[in-house]
Amino acid sequence: MADPVIRLRDAQLTLQGNAGPVDILRGITLEVARGETVGLVGPSGSGKSSLLMLMGGLERATGGLVQAMGQDLTALDEDALARFRLSHMGVVFQSFHLIPTMTALENVATPLELAGAPDAFARAAAELDRVGLAARRDHYPAQLSGGEQQRVALARAAAPRPAILLADEPTGNLDGATGQAIMDLLFGLRADHGATLVLVTHDPDLAQRCDRVIRLADGRLATEVAA
Ligand SMILES: Nc1ncnc2c1ncn2[C@@H]1O[C@H](COP(=O)(O)OP(=O)(O)O)[C@@H](O)[C@H]1O
Ligand SMILES: [Mg+2]
């Protein structure tokens, strides 16, 4: 692949469970090209979220190589990883991870402020507008439905226009029309900014719009099918 933005070579993740070590990812080798959109599918427990965490440097591989934009993520300490993510990556977690003591607007503005954007709050307001939440700016996460929290998380991840966006079931809590709007936002990031997208999904419509679908089974790559 000419210009891989994400590169894994025999990446492994073994975590300590109560009953001893658990092999969660068992040697994953893959590359994602710049501007490519990859759907990650597979049964529950197959390792999709864990793989996304490795790509985002949120879990450290216990073996093999994990590179993003040419940087070996396994070589960075926590601070350097956080800085790397702030400059290059947006992550939408399966459980959103919004900051409970901040309003929707403050949640979206925070990464922009950290990145030094002078107009962080105005931009955050515009992002909330794009996901249809203009009227919810001043609500706290606990005052929002699951689908609304998901849209805030997406706005927060997309606001800094990251080169890489990793999203865990980004349409999982949304109805058809809202899901469609979120998909348009995701694919707009690619069309307008050349972002590389890796999307964990159970949604056949979303998978179908990806350039490539990667299937996981029991911590390994199963068949790769063209979307
Ligand atoms: N912190 C952890 N400690 C031990 N096992 C874990 C941990 N996190 C996830 N697992 C296990 O790893 C496997 C893959 O989990 P996950 O990546 O969340 O799968 P998926 O997103 O495909 O449903 C599951 O069997 C899960 O129980
Ligand atoms: Mg998962």
CSV table of C-alpha atoms and ligand atoms in Angstrom, one decimal:
chain,number,residue,atom,x,y,z
A,1,MET,CA,0.0,0.0,0.0
A,2,ALA,CA,1.5,3.3,-1.1
A,3,ASP,CA,0.6,5.6,1.8
A,4,PRO,CA,-0.7,3.7,4.8
A,5,VAL,CA,-2.0,5.9,7.6
A,6,ILE,CA,-2.6,3.0,9.9
A,7,ARG,CA,-0.3,0.0,9.9
A,8,LEU,CA,-0.5,-3.1,12.1
A,9,ARG,CA,1.9,-6.0,11.9
A,10,ASP,CA,1.0,-9.1,13.9
A,11,ALA,CA,-0.5,-6.9,16.6
A,12,GLN,CA,-1.5,-8.7,19.7
A,13,LEU,CA,-3.5,-7.8,22.8
A,14,THR,CA,-3.4,-10.0,25.9
A,15,LEU,CA,-5.1,-8.8,29.0
A,16,GLN,CA,-5.1,-10.3,32.5
A,17,GLY,CA,-8.5,-11.7,33.4
A,18,ASN,CA,-9.6,-13.2,36.7
A,19,ALA,CA,-8.9,-16.7,35.4
A,20,GLY,CA,-5.5,-15.8,33.9
A,21,PRO,CA,-4.4,-14.1,30.6
A,22,VAL,CA,-7.0,-13.6,27.9
A,23,ASP,CA,-5.8,-13.4,24.2
A,24,ILE,CA,-8.1,-10.7,22.9
A,25,LEU,CA,-6.3,-9.9,19.6
A,26,ARG,CA,-4.2,-12.7,18.2
A,27,GLY,CA,-2.0,-11.3,15.5
A,28,ILE,CA,-3.7,-8.6,13.4
A,29,THR,CA,-1.9,-7.5,10.2
A,30,LEU,CA,-3.6,-4.8,8.2
A,31,GLU,CA,-3.0,-1.4,6.5
A,32,VAL,CA,-5.4,1.5,6.1
A,33,ALA,CA,-4.6,3.9,3.3
A,34,ARG,CA,-4.9,7.7,3.6
A,35,GLY,CA,-8.5,8.8,2.9
A,36,GLU,CA,-9.8,5.2,3.0
A,37,THR,CA,-13.0,4.3,4.9
A,38,VAL,CA,-12.9,0.9,6.5
A,39,GLY,CA,-15.8,-0.8,8.2
A,40,LEU,CA,-14.9,-3.2,11.0
A,41,VAL,CA,-17.5,-5.9,11.5
A,42,GLY,CA,-17.8,-9.2,13.4
A,43,PRO,CA,-19.8,-10.8,16.2
A,44,SER,CA,-19.9,-9.4,19.7
A,45,GLY,CA,-16.8,-10.2,21.6
A,46,SER,CA,-14.7,-10.7,18.5
A,47,GLY,CA,-12.4,-7.8,19.4
A,48,LYS,CA,-13.7,-4.9,17.3
A,49,SER,CA,-13.6,-2.3,20.1
A,50,SER,CA,-10.2,-3.6,21.2
A,51,LEU,CA,-8.8,-3.2,17.7
A,52,LEU,CA,-10.0,0.3,17.5
A,53,MET,CA,-8.4,1.0,20.9
A,54,LEU,CA,-5.1,-0.3,19.6
A,55,MET,CA,-5.3,1.9,16.5
A,56,GLY,CA,-6.0,4.9,18.7
A,57,GLY,CA,-3.2,4.1,21.2
A,58,LEU,CA,-5.8,3.8,23.9
A,59,GLU,CA,-4.7,0.2,24.5
A,60,ARG,CA,-1.1,-0.7,24.2
A,61,ALA,CA,-0.3,-3.8,22.0
A,62,THR,CA,1.3,-6.6,24.0
A,63,GLY,CA,3.0,-7.8,20.8
A,64,GLY,CA,3.6,-6.7,17.2
A,65,LEU,CA,3.7,-3.3,15.7
A,66,VAL,CA,1.0,-0.5,15.7
A,67,GLN,CA,1.8,2.6,13.6
A,68,ALA,CA,-0.4,5.6,12.9
A,69,MET,CA,0.9,8.3,10.4
A,70,GLY,CA,4.3,6.6,10.5
A,71,GLN,CA,4.5,6.9,14.3
A,72,ASP,CA,5.1,3.7,16.3
A,73,LEU,CA,2.4,4.0,19.0
A,74,THR,CA,3.9,1.4,21.2
A,75,ALA,CA,6.9,3.6,21.6
A,76,LEU,CA,5.0,6.6,23.0
A,77,ASP,CA,4.3,7.2,26.7
A,78,GLU,CA,0.8,8.3,27.9
A,79,ASP,CA,1.5,12.1,27.5
A,80,ALA,CA,3.0,11.7,24.0
A,81,LEU,CA,0.0,9.5,23.0
A,82,ALA,CA,-2.5,12.1,24.3
A,83,ARG,CA,-0.7,14.8,22.3
A,84,PHE,CA,-0.6,12.6,19.2
A,85,ARG,CA,-4.3,11.9,19.5
A,86,LEU,CA,-5.1,15.6,20.0
A,87,SER,CA,-3.2,16.6,16.8
A,88,HIS,CA,-4.3,13.7,14.6
A,89,MET,CA,-7.2,11.6,15.8
A,90,GLY,CA,-10.8,11.8,16.8
A,91,VAL,CA,-12.2,8.9,18.7
A,92,VAL,CA,-15.9,8.1,19.3
A,93,PHE,CA,-16.2,5.5,22.0
A,94,GLN,CA,-19.0,2.9,22.2
A,95,SER,CA,-20.0,4.4,25.6
A,96,PHE,CA,-19.3,8.0,24.4
A,97,HIS,CA,-17.1,9.1,27.4
A,98,LEU,CA,-18.5,12.6,27.6
A,99,ILE,CA,-17.4,14.6,30.6
A,100,PRO,CA,-20.4,14.6,32.9
A,101,THR,CA,-19.7,18.0,34.5
A,102,MET,CA,-19.5,19.8,31.2
A,103,THR,CA,-22.4,20.9,28.9
A,104,ALA,CA,-22.6,19.6,25.4
A,105,LEU,CA,-21.0,22.8,24.1
A,106,GLU,CA,-18.2,22.6,26.6
A,107,ASN,CA,-17.6,18.9,25.7
A,108,VAL,CA,-17.2,19.8,22.1
A,109,ALA,CA,-15.2,22.9,22.7
A,110,THR,CA,-12.6,21.2,24.9
A,111,PRO,CA,-10.4,19.5,22.3
A,112,LEU,CA,-10.6,22.7,20.2
A,113,GLU,CA,-9.4,24.8,23.2
A,114,LEU,CA,-6.7,22.3,23.9
A,115,ALA,CA,-5.5,22.5,20.3
A,116,GLY,CA,-5.3,26.3,20.7
A,117,ALA,CA,-8.3,27.3,18.5
A,118,PRO,CA,-9.2,30.9,19.2
A,119,ASP,CA,-12.8,30.4,18.3
A,120,ALA,CA,-13.4,27.1,20.1
A,121,PHE,CA,-16.9,27.9,21.4
A,122,ALA,CA,-18.2,29.3,18.1
A,123,ARG,CA,-16.9,26.3,16.3
A,124,ALA,CA,-18.3,23.9,18.9
A,125,ALA,CA,-21.7,25.6,18.5
A,126,ALA,CA,-21.5,25.1,14.7
A,127,GLU,CA,-20.6,21.4,15.1
A,128,LEU,CA,-23.6,20.8,17.4
A,129,ASP,CA,-25.7,22.5,14.8
A,130,ARG,CA,-24.5,20.0,12.2
A,131,VAL,CA,-25.5,17.1,14.3
A,132,GLY,CA,-28.9,18.6,15.0
A,133,LEU,CA,-28.3,19.6,18.6
A,134,ALA,CA,-28.3,23.4,18.5
A,135,ALA,CA,-31.1,23.4,21.1
A,136,ARG,CA,-29.2,21.1,23.4
A,137,ARG,CA,-26.0,23.1,23.8
A,138,ASP,CA,-26.3,23.9,27.4
A,139,HIS,CA,-27.5,20.4,28.5
A,140,TYR,CA,-25.4,18.1,30.5
A,141,PRO,CA,-24.8,14.5,29.3
A,142,ALA,CA,-27.2,13.1,31.9
A,143,GLN,CA,-29.9,15.3,30.5
A,144,LEU,CA,-29.4,13.9,27.0
A,145,SER,CA,-30.7,10.6,25.5
A,146,GLY,CA,-28.2,7.9,24.4
A,147,GLY,CA,-28.6,9.0,20.7
A,148,GLU,CA,-28.0,12.7,21.6
A,149,GLN,CA,-24.9,11.8,23.7
A,150,GLN,CA,-23.6,9.8,20.7
A,151,ARG,CA,-24.1,12.9,18.5
A,152,VAL,CA,-22.3,15.1,20.9
A,153,ALA,CA,-19.4,12.6,21.0
A,154,LEU,CA,-19.3,12.6,17.3
A,155,ALA,CA,-19.3,16.4,17.1
A,156,ARG,CA,-16.5,16.5,19.6
A,157,ALA,CA,-14.4,14.0,17.7
A,158,ALA,CA,-15.1,15.6,14.3
A,159,ALA,CA,-14.7,19.3,15.4
A,160,PRO,CA,-10.8,19.4,15.2
A,161,ARG,CA,-11.0,17.9,11.7
A,162,PRO,CA,-8.7,15.0,12.6
A,163,ALA,CA,-6.7,13.2,9.9
A,164,ILE,CA,-8.0,9.9,11.4
A,165,LEU,CA,-11.4,9.3,12.8
A,166,LEU,CA,-12.1,6.1,14.8
A,167,ALA,CA,-15.7,5.5,15.7
A,168,ASP,CA,-17.2,2.6,17.6
A,169,GLU,CA,-20.7,1.9,16.3
A,170,PRO,CA,-21.4,5.6,15.5
A,171,THR,CA,-24.9,4.9,14.4
A,172,GLY,CA,-25.7,2.3,17.0
A,173,ASN,CA,-28.2,4.4,19.1
A,174,LEU,CA,-29.7,6.4,16.3
A,175,ASP,CA,-33.0,6.2,14.4
A,176,GLY,CA,-32.9,5.9,10.6
A,177,ALA,CA,-33.0,9.6,9.7
A,178,THR,CA,-30.5,10.7,12.4
A,179,GLY,CA,-28.2,7.8,11.5
A,180,GLN,CA,-28.3,8.9,7.9
A,181,ALA,CA,-27.3,12.5,8.9
A,182,ILE,CA,-24.4,11.2,11.0
A,183,MET,CA,-23.2,9.0,8.2
A,184,ASP,CA,-23.3,12.0,5.9
A,185,LEU,CA,-21.2,13.9,8.5
A,186,LEU,CA,-18.7,11.1,8.7
A,187,PHE,CA,-18.3,10.7,5.0
A,188,GLY,CA,-18.2,14.5,4.6
A,189,LEU,CA,-15.1,14.5,6.8
A,190,ARG,CA,-13.5,12.3,4.2
A,191,ALA,CA,-14.8,14.2,1.2
A,192,ASP,CA,-13.9,17.7,2.5
A,193,HIS,CA,-10.8,17.0,4.5
A,194,GLY,CA,-9.4,13.7,3.2
A,195,ALA,CA,-9.9,12.1,6.6
A,196,THR,CA,-9.3,8.4,7.1
A,197,LEU,CA,-12.2,6.6,8.8
A,198,VAL,CA,-12.3,3.3,10.7
A,199,LEU,CA,-15.8,2.5,11.8
A,200,VAL,CA,-17.0,-0.4,13.9
A,201,THR,CA,-20.5,-1.1,12.8
A,202,HIS,CA,-23.4,-3.6,12.8
A,203,ASP,CA,-25.2,-1.3,10.5
A,204,PRO,CA,-25.4,-2.8,7.0
A,205,ASP,CA,-26.1,0.6,5.4
A,206,LEU,CA,-23.0,2.1,7.0
A,207,ALA,CA,-20.8,-0.9,6.1
A,208,GLN,CA,-22.0,-0.8,2.6
A,209,ARG,CA,-20.8,2.8,2.2
A,210,CYS,CA,-17.3,1.9,3.3
A,211,ASP,CA,-14.5,1.2,0.7
A,212,ARG,CA,-13.6,-2.0,2.5
A,213,VAL,CA,-15.1,-4.2,5.2
A,214,ILE,CA,-12.8,-6.1,7.6
A,215,ARG,CA,-14.3,-8.9,9.5
A,216,LEU,CA,-13.0,-10.1,12.9
A,217,ALA,CA,-13.7,-13.4,14.4
A,218,ASP,CA,-12.3,-14.5,17.8
A,219,GLY,CA,-9.5,-11.9,17.8
A,220,ARG,CA,-8.3,-12.6,14.2
A,221,LEU,CA,-9.1,-11.3,10.8
A,222,ALA,CA,-11.6,-13.3,9.0
A,223,THR,CA,-12.4,-12.8,5.3
A,224,GLU,CA,-11.9,-9.3,3.9
A,225,VAL,CA,-14.7,-8.5,1.6
A,226,ALA,CA,-15.0,-5.6,-0.9
A,227,ALA,CA,-17.9,-3.4,0.1
B,1,LIG,N1,-10.3,-5.3,30.1
B,1,LIG,C1,-10.6,-6.5,29.7
B,1,LIG,N2,-10.1,-7.6,30.4
B,1,LIG,C2,-10.3,-8.8,29.9
B,1,LIG,N3,-11.1,-9.1,28.8
B,1,LIG,C3,-11.5,-8.1,28.1
B,1,LIG,C4,-11.3,-6.7,28.5
B,1,LIG,N4,-11.9,-6.0,27.5
B,1,LIG,C5,-12.5,-6.8,26.6
B,1,LIG,N5,-12.3,-8.1,27.0
B,1,LIG,C6,-12.7,-9.3,26.2
B,1,LIG,O1,-12.1,-9.2,24.9
B,1,LIG,C7,-13.0,-9.7,23.9
B,1,LIG,C8,-13.2,-8.7,22.8
B,1,LIG,O2,-13.9,-7.6,23.4
B,1,LIG,P1,-14.3,-6.3,22.5
B,1,LIG,O3,-13.1,-5.8,21.8
B,1,LIG,O4,-15.1,-5.4,23.3
B,1,LIG,O5,-15.2,-7.0,21.4
B,1,LIG,P2,-16.4,-6.4,20.4
B,1,LIG,O6,-16.2,-4.9,20.4
B,1,LIG,O7,-16.1,-7.0,19.1
B,1,LIG,O8,-17.7,-6.8,21.0
B,1,LIG,C9,-14.3,-10.1,24.7
B,1,LIG,O9,-14.2,-11.5,24.9
B,1,LIG,C10,-14.2,-9.3,26.0
B,1,LIG,O10,-14.9,-10.0,27.0
B,2,MG,MG,-17.5,-3.4,20.9
